[in-house]
PDB file of C-alpha atoms in Angstrom:
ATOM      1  CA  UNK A   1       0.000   0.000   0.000  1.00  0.00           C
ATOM      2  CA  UNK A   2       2.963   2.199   0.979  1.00  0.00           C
ATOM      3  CA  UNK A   3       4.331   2.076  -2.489  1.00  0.00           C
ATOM      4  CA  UNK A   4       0.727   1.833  -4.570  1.00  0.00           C
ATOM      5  CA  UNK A   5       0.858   5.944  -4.995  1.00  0.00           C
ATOM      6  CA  UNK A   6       4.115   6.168  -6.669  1.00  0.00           C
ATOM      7  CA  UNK A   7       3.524   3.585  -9.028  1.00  0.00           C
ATOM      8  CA  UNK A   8      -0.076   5.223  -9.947  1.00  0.00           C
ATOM      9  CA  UNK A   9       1.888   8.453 -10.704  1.00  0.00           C
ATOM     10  CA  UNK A  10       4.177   6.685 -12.514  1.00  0.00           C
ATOM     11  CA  UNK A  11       2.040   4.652 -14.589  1.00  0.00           C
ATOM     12  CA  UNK A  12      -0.806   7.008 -14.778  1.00  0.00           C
ATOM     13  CA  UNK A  13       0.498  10.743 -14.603  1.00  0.00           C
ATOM     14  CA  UNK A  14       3.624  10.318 -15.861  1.00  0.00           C
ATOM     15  CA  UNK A  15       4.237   7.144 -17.664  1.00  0.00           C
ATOM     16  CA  UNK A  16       6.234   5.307 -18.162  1.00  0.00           C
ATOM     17  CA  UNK A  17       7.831   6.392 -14.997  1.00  0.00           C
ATOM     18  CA  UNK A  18      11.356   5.180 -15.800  1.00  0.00           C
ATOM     19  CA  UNK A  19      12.702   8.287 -15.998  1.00  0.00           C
ATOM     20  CA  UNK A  20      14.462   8.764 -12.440  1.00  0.00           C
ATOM     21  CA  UNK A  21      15.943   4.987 -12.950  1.00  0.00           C
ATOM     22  CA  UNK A  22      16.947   6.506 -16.315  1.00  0.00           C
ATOM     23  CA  UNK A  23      18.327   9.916 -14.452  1.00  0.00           C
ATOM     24  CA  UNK A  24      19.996   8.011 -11.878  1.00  0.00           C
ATOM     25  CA  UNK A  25      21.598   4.892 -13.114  1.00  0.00           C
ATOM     26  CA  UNK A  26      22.161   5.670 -16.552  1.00  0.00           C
ATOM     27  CA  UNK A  27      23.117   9.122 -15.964  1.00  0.00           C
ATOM     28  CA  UNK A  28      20.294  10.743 -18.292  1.00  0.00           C
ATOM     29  CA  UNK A  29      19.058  13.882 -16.882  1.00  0.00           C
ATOM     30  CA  UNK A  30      16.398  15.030 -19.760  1.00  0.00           C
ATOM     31  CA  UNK A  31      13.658  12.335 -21.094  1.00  0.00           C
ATOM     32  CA  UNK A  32      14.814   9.685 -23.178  1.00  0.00           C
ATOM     33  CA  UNK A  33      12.520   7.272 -25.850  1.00  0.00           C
ATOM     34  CA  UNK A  34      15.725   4.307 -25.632  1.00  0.00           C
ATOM     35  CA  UNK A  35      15.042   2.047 -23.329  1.00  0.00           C
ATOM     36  CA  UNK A  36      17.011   1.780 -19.515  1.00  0.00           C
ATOM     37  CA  UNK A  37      19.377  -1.443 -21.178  1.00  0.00           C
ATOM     38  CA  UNK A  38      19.802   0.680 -23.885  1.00  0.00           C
ATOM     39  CA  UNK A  39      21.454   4.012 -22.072  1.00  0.00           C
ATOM     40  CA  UNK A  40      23.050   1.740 -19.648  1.00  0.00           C
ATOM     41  CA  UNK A  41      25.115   0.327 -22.564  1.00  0.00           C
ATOM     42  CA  UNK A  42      25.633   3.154 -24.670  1.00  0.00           C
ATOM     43  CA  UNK A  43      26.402   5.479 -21.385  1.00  0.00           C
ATOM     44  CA  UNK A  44      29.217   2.559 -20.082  1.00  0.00           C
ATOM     45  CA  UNK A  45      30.244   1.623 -23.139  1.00  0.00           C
ATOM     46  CA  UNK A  46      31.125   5.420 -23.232  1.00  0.00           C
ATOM     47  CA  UNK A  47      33.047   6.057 -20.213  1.00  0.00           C
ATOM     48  CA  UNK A  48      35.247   2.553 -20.764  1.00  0.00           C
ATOM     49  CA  UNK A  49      36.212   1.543 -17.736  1.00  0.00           C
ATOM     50  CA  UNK A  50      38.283   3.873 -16.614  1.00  0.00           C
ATOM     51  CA  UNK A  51      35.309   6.537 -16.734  1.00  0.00           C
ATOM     52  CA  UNK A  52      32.876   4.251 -14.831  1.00  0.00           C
ATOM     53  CA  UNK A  53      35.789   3.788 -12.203  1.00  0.00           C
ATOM     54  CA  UNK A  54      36.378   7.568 -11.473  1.00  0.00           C
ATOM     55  CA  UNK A  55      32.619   7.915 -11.485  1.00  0.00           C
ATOM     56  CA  UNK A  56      32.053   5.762  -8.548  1.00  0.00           C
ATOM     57  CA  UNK A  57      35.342   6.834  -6.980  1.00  0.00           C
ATOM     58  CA  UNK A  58      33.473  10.355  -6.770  1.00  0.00           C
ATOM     59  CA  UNK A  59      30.340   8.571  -5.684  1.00  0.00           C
ATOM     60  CA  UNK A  60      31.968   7.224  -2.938  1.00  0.00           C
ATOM     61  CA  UNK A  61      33.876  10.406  -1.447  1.00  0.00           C
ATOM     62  CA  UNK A  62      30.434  12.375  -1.786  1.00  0.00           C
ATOM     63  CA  UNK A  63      28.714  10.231   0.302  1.00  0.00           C
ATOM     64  CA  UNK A  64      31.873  10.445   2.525  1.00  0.00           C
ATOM     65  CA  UNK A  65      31.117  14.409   2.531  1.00  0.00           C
ATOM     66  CA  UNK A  66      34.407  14.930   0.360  1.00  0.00           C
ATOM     67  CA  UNK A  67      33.555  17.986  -1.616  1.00  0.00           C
ATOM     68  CA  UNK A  68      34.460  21.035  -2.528  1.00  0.00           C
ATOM     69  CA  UNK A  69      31.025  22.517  -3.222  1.00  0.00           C
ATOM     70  CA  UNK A  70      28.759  24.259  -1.073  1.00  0.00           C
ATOM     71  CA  UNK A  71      24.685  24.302  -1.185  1.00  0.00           C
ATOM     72  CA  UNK A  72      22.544  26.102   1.108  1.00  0.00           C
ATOM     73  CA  UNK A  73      19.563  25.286   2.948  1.00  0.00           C
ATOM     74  CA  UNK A  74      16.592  27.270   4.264  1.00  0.00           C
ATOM     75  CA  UNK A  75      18.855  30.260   4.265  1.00  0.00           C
ATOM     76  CA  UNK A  76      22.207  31.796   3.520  1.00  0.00           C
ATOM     77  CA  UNK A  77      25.233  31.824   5.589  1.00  0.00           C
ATOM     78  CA  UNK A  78      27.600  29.604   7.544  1.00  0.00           C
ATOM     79  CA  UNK A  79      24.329  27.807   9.255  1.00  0.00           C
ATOM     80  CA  UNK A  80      22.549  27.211   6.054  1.00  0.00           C
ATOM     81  CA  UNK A  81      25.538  25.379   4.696  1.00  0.00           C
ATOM     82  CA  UNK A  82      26.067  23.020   8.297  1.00  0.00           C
ATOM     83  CA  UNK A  83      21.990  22.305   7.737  1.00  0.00           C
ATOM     84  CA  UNK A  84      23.145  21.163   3.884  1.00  0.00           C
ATOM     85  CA  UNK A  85      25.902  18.987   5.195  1.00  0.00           C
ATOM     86  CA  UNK A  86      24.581  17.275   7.824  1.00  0.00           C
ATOM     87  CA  UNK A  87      21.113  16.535   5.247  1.00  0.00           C
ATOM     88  CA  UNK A  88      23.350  15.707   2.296  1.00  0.00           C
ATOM     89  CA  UNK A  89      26.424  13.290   3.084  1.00  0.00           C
ATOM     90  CA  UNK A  90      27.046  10.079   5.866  1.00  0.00           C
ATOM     91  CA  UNK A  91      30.161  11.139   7.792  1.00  0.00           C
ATOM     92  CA  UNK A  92      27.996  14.416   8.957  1.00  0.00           C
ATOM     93  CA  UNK A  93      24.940  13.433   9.653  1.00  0.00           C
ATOM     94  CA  UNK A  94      25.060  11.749  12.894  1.00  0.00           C
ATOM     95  CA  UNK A  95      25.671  14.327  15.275  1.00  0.00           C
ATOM     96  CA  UNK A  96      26.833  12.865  18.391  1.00  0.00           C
ATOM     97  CA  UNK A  97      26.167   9.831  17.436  1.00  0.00           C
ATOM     98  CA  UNK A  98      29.519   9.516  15.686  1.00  0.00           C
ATOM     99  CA  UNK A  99      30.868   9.355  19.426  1.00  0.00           C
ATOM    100  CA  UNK A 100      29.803   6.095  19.416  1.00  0.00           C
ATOM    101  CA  UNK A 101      32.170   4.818  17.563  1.00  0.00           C
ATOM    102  CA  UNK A 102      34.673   5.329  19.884  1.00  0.00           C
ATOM    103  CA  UNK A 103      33.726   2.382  22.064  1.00  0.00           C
ATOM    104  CA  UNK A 104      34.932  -0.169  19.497  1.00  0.00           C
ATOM    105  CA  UNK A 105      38.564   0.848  20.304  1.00  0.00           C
ATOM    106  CA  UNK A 106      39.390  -0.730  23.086  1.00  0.00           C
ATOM    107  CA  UNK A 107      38.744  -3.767  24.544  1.00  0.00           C
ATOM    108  CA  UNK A 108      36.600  -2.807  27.256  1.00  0.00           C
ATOM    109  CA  UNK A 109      34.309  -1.045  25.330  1.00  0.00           C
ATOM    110  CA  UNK A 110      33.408  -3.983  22.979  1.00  0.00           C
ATOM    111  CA  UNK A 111      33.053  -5.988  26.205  1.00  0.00           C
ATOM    112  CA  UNK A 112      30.716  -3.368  27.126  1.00  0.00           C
ATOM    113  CA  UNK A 113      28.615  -3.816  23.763  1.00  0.00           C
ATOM    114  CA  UNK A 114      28.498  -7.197  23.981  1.00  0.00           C
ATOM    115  CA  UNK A 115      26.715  -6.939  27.418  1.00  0.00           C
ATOM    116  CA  UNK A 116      24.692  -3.921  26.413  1.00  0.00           C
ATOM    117  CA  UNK A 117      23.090  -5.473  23.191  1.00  0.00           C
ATOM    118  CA  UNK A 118      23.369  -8.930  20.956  1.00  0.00           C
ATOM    119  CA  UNK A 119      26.536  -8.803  18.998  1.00  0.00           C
ATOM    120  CA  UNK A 120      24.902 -10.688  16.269  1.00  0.00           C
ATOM    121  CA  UNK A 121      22.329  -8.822  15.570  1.00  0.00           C
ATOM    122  CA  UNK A 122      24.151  -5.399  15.485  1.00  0.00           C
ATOM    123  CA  UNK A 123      26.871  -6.874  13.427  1.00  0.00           C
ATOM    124  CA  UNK A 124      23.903  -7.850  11.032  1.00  0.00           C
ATOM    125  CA  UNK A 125      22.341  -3.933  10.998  1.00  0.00           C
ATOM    126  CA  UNK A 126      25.852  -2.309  10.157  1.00  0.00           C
ATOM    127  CA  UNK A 127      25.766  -5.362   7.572  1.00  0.00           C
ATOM    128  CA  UNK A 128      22.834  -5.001   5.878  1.00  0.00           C
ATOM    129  CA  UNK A 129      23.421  -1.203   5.958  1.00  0.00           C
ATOM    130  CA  UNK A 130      26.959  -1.419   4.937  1.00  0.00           C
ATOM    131  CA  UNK A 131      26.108  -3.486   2.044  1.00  0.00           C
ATOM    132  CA  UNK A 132      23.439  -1.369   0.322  1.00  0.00           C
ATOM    133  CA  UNK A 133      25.482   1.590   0.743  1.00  0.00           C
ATOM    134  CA  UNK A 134      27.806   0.002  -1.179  1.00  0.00           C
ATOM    135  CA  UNK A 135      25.517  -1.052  -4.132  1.00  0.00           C
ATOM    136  CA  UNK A 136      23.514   2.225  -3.925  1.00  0.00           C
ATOM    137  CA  UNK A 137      27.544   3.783  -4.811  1.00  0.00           C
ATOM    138  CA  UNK A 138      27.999   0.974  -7.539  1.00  0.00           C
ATOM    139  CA  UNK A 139      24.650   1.465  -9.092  1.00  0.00           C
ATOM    140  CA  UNK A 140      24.390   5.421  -8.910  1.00  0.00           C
ATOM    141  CA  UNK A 141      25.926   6.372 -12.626  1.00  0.00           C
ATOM    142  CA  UNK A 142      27.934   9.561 -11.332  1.00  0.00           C
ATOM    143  CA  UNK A 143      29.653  11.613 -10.793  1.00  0.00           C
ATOM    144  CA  UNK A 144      28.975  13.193  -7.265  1.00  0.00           C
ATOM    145  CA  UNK A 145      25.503  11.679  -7.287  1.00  0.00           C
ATOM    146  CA  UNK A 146      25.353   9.796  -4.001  1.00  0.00           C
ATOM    147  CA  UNK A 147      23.515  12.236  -1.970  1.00  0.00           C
ATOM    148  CA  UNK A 148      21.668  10.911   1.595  1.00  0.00           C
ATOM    149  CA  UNK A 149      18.107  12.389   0.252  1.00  0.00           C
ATOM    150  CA  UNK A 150      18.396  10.141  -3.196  1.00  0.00           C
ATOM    151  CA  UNK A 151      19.202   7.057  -1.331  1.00  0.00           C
ATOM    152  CA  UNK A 152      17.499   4.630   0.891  1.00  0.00           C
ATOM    153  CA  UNK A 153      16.107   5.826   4.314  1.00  0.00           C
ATOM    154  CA  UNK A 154      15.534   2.760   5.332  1.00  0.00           C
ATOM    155  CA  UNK A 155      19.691   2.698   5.000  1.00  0.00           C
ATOM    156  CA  UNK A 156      19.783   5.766   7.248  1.00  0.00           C
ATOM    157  CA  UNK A 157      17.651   4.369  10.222  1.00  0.00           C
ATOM    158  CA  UNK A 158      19.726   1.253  10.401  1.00  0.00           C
ATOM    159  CA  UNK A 159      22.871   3.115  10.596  1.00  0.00           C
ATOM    160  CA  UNK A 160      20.799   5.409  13.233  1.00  0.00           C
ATOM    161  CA  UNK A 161      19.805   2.578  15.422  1.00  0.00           C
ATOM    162  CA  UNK A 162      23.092   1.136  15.776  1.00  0.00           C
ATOM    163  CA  UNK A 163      24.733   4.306  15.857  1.00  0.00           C
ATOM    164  CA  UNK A 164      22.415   4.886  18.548  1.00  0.00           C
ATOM    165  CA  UNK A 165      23.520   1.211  20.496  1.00  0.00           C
ATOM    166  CA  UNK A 166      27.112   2.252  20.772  1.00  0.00           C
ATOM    167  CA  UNK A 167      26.459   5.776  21.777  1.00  0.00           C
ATOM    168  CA  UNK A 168      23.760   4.416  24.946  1.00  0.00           C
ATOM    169  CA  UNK A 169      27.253   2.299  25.929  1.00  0.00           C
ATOM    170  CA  UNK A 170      29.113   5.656  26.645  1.00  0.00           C
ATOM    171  CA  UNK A 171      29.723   6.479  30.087  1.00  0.00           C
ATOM    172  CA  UNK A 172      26.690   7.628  31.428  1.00  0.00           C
ATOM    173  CA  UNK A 173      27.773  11.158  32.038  1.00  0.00           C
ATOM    174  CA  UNK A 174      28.956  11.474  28.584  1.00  0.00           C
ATOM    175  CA  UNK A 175      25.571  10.306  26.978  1.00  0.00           C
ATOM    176  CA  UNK A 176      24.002  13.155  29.132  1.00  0.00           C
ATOM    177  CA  UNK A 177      26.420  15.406  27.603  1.00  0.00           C
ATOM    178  CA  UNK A 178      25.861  14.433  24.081  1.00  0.00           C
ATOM    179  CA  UNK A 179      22.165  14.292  24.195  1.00  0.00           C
ATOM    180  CA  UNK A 180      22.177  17.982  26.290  1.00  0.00           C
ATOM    181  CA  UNK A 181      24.847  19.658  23.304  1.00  0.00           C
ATOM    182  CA  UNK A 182      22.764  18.118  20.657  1.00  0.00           C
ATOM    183  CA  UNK A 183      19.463  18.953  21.734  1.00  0.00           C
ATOM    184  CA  UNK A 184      20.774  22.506  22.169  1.00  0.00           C
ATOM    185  CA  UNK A 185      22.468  22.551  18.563  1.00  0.00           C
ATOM    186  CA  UNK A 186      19.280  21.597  17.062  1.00  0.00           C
ATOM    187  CA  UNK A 187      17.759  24.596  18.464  1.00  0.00           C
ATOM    188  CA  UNK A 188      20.100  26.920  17.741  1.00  0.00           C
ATOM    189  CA  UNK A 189      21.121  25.592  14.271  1.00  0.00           C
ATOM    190  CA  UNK A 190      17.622  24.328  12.842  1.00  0.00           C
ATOM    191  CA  UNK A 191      15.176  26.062  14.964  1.00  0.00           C
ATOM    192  CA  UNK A 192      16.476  29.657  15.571  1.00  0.00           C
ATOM    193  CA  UNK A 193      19.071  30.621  12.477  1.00  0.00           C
ATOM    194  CA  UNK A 194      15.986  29.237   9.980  1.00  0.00           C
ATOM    195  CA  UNK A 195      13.301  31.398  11.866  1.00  0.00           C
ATOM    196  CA  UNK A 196      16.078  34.657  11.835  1.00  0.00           C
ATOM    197  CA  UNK A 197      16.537  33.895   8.304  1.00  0.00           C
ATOM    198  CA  UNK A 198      13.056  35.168   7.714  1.00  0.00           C
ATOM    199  CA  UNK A 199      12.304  31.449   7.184  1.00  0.00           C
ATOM    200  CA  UNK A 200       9.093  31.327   9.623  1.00  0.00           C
ATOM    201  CA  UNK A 201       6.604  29.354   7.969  1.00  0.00           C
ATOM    202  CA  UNK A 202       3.776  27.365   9.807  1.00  0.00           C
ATOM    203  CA  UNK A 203       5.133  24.510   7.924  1.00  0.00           C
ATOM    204  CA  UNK A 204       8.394  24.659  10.167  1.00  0.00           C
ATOM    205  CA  UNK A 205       6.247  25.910  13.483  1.00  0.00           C
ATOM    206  CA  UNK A 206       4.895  22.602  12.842  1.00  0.00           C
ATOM    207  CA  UNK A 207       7.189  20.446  12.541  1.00  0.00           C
ATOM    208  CA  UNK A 208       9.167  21.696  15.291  1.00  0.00           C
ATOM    209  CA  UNK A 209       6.782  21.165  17.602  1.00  0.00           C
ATOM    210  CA  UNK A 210       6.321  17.602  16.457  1.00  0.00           C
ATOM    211  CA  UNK A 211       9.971  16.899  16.714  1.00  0.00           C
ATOM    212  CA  UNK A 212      10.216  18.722  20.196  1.00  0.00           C
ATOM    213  CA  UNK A 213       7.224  16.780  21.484  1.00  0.00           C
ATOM    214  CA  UNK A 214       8.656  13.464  19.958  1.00  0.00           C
ATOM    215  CA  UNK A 215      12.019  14.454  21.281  1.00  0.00           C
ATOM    216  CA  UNK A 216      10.611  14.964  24.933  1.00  0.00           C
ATOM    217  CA  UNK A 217       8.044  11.241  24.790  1.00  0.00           C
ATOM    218  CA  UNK A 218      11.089   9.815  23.608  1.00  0.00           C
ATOM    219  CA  UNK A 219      13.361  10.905  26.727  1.00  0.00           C
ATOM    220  CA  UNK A 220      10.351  10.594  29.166  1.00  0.00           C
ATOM    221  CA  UNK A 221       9.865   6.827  28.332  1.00  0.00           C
ATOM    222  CA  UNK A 222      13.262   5.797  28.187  1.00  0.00           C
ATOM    223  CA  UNK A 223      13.908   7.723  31.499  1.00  0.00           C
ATOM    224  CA  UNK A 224      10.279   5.792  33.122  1.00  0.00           C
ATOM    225  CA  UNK A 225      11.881   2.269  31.501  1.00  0.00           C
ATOM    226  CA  UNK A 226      14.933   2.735  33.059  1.00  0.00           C
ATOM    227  CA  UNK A 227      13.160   3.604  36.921  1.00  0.00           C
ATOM    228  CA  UNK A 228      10.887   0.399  36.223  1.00  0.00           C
ATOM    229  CA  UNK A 229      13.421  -1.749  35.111  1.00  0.00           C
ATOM    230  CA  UNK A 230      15.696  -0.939  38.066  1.00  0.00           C
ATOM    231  CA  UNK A 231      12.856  -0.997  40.832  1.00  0.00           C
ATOM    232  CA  UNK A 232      12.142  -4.517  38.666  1.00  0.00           C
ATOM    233  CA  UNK A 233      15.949  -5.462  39.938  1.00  0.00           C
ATOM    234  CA  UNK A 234      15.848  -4.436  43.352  1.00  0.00           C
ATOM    235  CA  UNK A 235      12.772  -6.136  44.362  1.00  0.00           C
ATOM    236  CA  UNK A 236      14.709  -9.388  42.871  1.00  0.00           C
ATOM    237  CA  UNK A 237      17.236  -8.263  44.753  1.00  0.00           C
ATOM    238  CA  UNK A 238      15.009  -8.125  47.991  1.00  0.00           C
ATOM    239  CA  UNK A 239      13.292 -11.481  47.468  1.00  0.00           C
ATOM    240  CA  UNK A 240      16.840 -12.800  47.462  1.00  0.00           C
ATOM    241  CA  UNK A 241      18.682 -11.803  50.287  1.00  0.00           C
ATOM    242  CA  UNK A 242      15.331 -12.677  52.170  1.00  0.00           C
ATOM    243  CA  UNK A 243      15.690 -15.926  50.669  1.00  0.00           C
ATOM    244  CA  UNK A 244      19.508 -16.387  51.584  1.00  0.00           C
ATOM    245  CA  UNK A 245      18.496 -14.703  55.423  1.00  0.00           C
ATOM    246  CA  UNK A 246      16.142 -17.388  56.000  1.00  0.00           C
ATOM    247  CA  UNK A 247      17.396 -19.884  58.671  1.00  0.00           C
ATOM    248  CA  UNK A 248      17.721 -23.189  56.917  1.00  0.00           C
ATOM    249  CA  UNK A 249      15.196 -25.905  58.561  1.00  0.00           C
ATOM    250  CA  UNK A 250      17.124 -29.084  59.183  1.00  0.00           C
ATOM    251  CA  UNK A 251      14.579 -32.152  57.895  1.00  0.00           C
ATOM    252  CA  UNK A 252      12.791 -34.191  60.579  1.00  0.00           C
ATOM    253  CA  UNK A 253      14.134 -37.590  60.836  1.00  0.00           C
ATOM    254  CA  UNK A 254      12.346 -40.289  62.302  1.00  0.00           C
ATOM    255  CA  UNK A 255      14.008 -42.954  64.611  1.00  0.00           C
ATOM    256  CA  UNK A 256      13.976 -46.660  63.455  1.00  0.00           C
ATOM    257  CA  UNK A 257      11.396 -48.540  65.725  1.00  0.00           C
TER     258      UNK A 257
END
């Protein structure tokens, strides 16, 4: 059902709808009659490969964030082109997230994963996420065309959640600190230097207020699971030592007749 619309446009508004595959792996921009096999082997046959190989080398460091270009978005200025960066490329768009990382360097910390969460299943996220980022790069005709908003979400909230898993394995004082700074960067980057830029629209009233209400259930739960989860352990922990206080009752024994 989720994908029912888009193929109705494409079949019905704008047929034959092939012209984004056409745009994107074929590297066609304007509409073509040839059909996608077609392009694909008279665009690659083209380039040679030595022209397909510096096209996905330049797929590859855009996604990184290695460019020399700057866009702007919903504004001008040094905070429009932050707001571009962290929406277009990977190595960005984390935020504090990327901290995370930083608990797969030493042996502690991975011990500390492996407690935290199942090692098999995050190793399969970063898998799965790893390897369509690497045929979205392979598939993309280039140059330069690997850009987070023409790729798969789904990609993104992978890399999110288990972004999100090493990060919550942080000391605790640090997680406090990189929720706090990012919470407060948001505001000041994407809330306040968009409405100064004479961007306020209700559109953005809105969402912020979403976000910012989402933002606050979000905390308020995990804060309420962590108090029930811990009162969950200490009343274990009180039917134990009552069970370990308790005098042990010897067994009655009865004396051969």
């Amino acid at each position: 059902m989720m994908f029912a619309p888009w193929q109705a446009y494409q079949r019905l508004y704008d047929p034959p709808g092939d012209r984004l595959l056409k745009m994107h792996l074929a590297g066609i921009p304007n509409p073509d009659e040839r059909s996608l096999g077609e392009l694909l082997r008279s665009q690659y046959g083209g380039t040679g490969g030595t022209g397909a190989l510096a096209n996905k080398t330049a797929n590859l460091t855009t996604v990184l964030g290695a460019q020399h270009v700057q866009y702007h978005l919903l504004g001008t200025g040094r905070t429009s082109v932050l707001r571009d960066e962290e929406f277009r490329y990977l190595s960005l768009c984390f935020g504090v997230f990327t901290l995370g990382w930083l608990v797969l360097i030493t042996r502690r910390g991975r011990q500390r994963v492996r407690e935290a969460a199942d090692p098999d299943r995050l190793r399969l996220v970063f898998g799965i996420a790893g390897a369509s980022l690497l045929v979205w790069i392979l598939v993309m005709y280039g140059p330069s065309t690997t850009h987070l908003h023409q790729g798969s979400y789904a990609t993104m909230l992978l890399l999110f959640a288990g972004g999100g898993v090493l990060f919550s394995v942080l000391p605790k004082w640090v997680v406090r600190v990189g929720v706090t700074l990012q919470a407060a960067y948001w505001a000041l980057i994407w809330v306040a230097a968009v409405w100064k830029g004479h961007q306020l629209h209700w559109g953005f009233v809105a969402v912020s207020l979403v976000a910012s209400a989402a933002f606050a259930a979000a905390l308020f739960r995990l804060r309420r699971g962590f108090w029930l989860r811990r009162g969950v352990r200490l009343r274990r922990g009180e039917v134990s030592a009552a069970v370990s206080a308790r005098p042990a009752v010897a067994p009655e024994t009865t004396s051969a007749p």
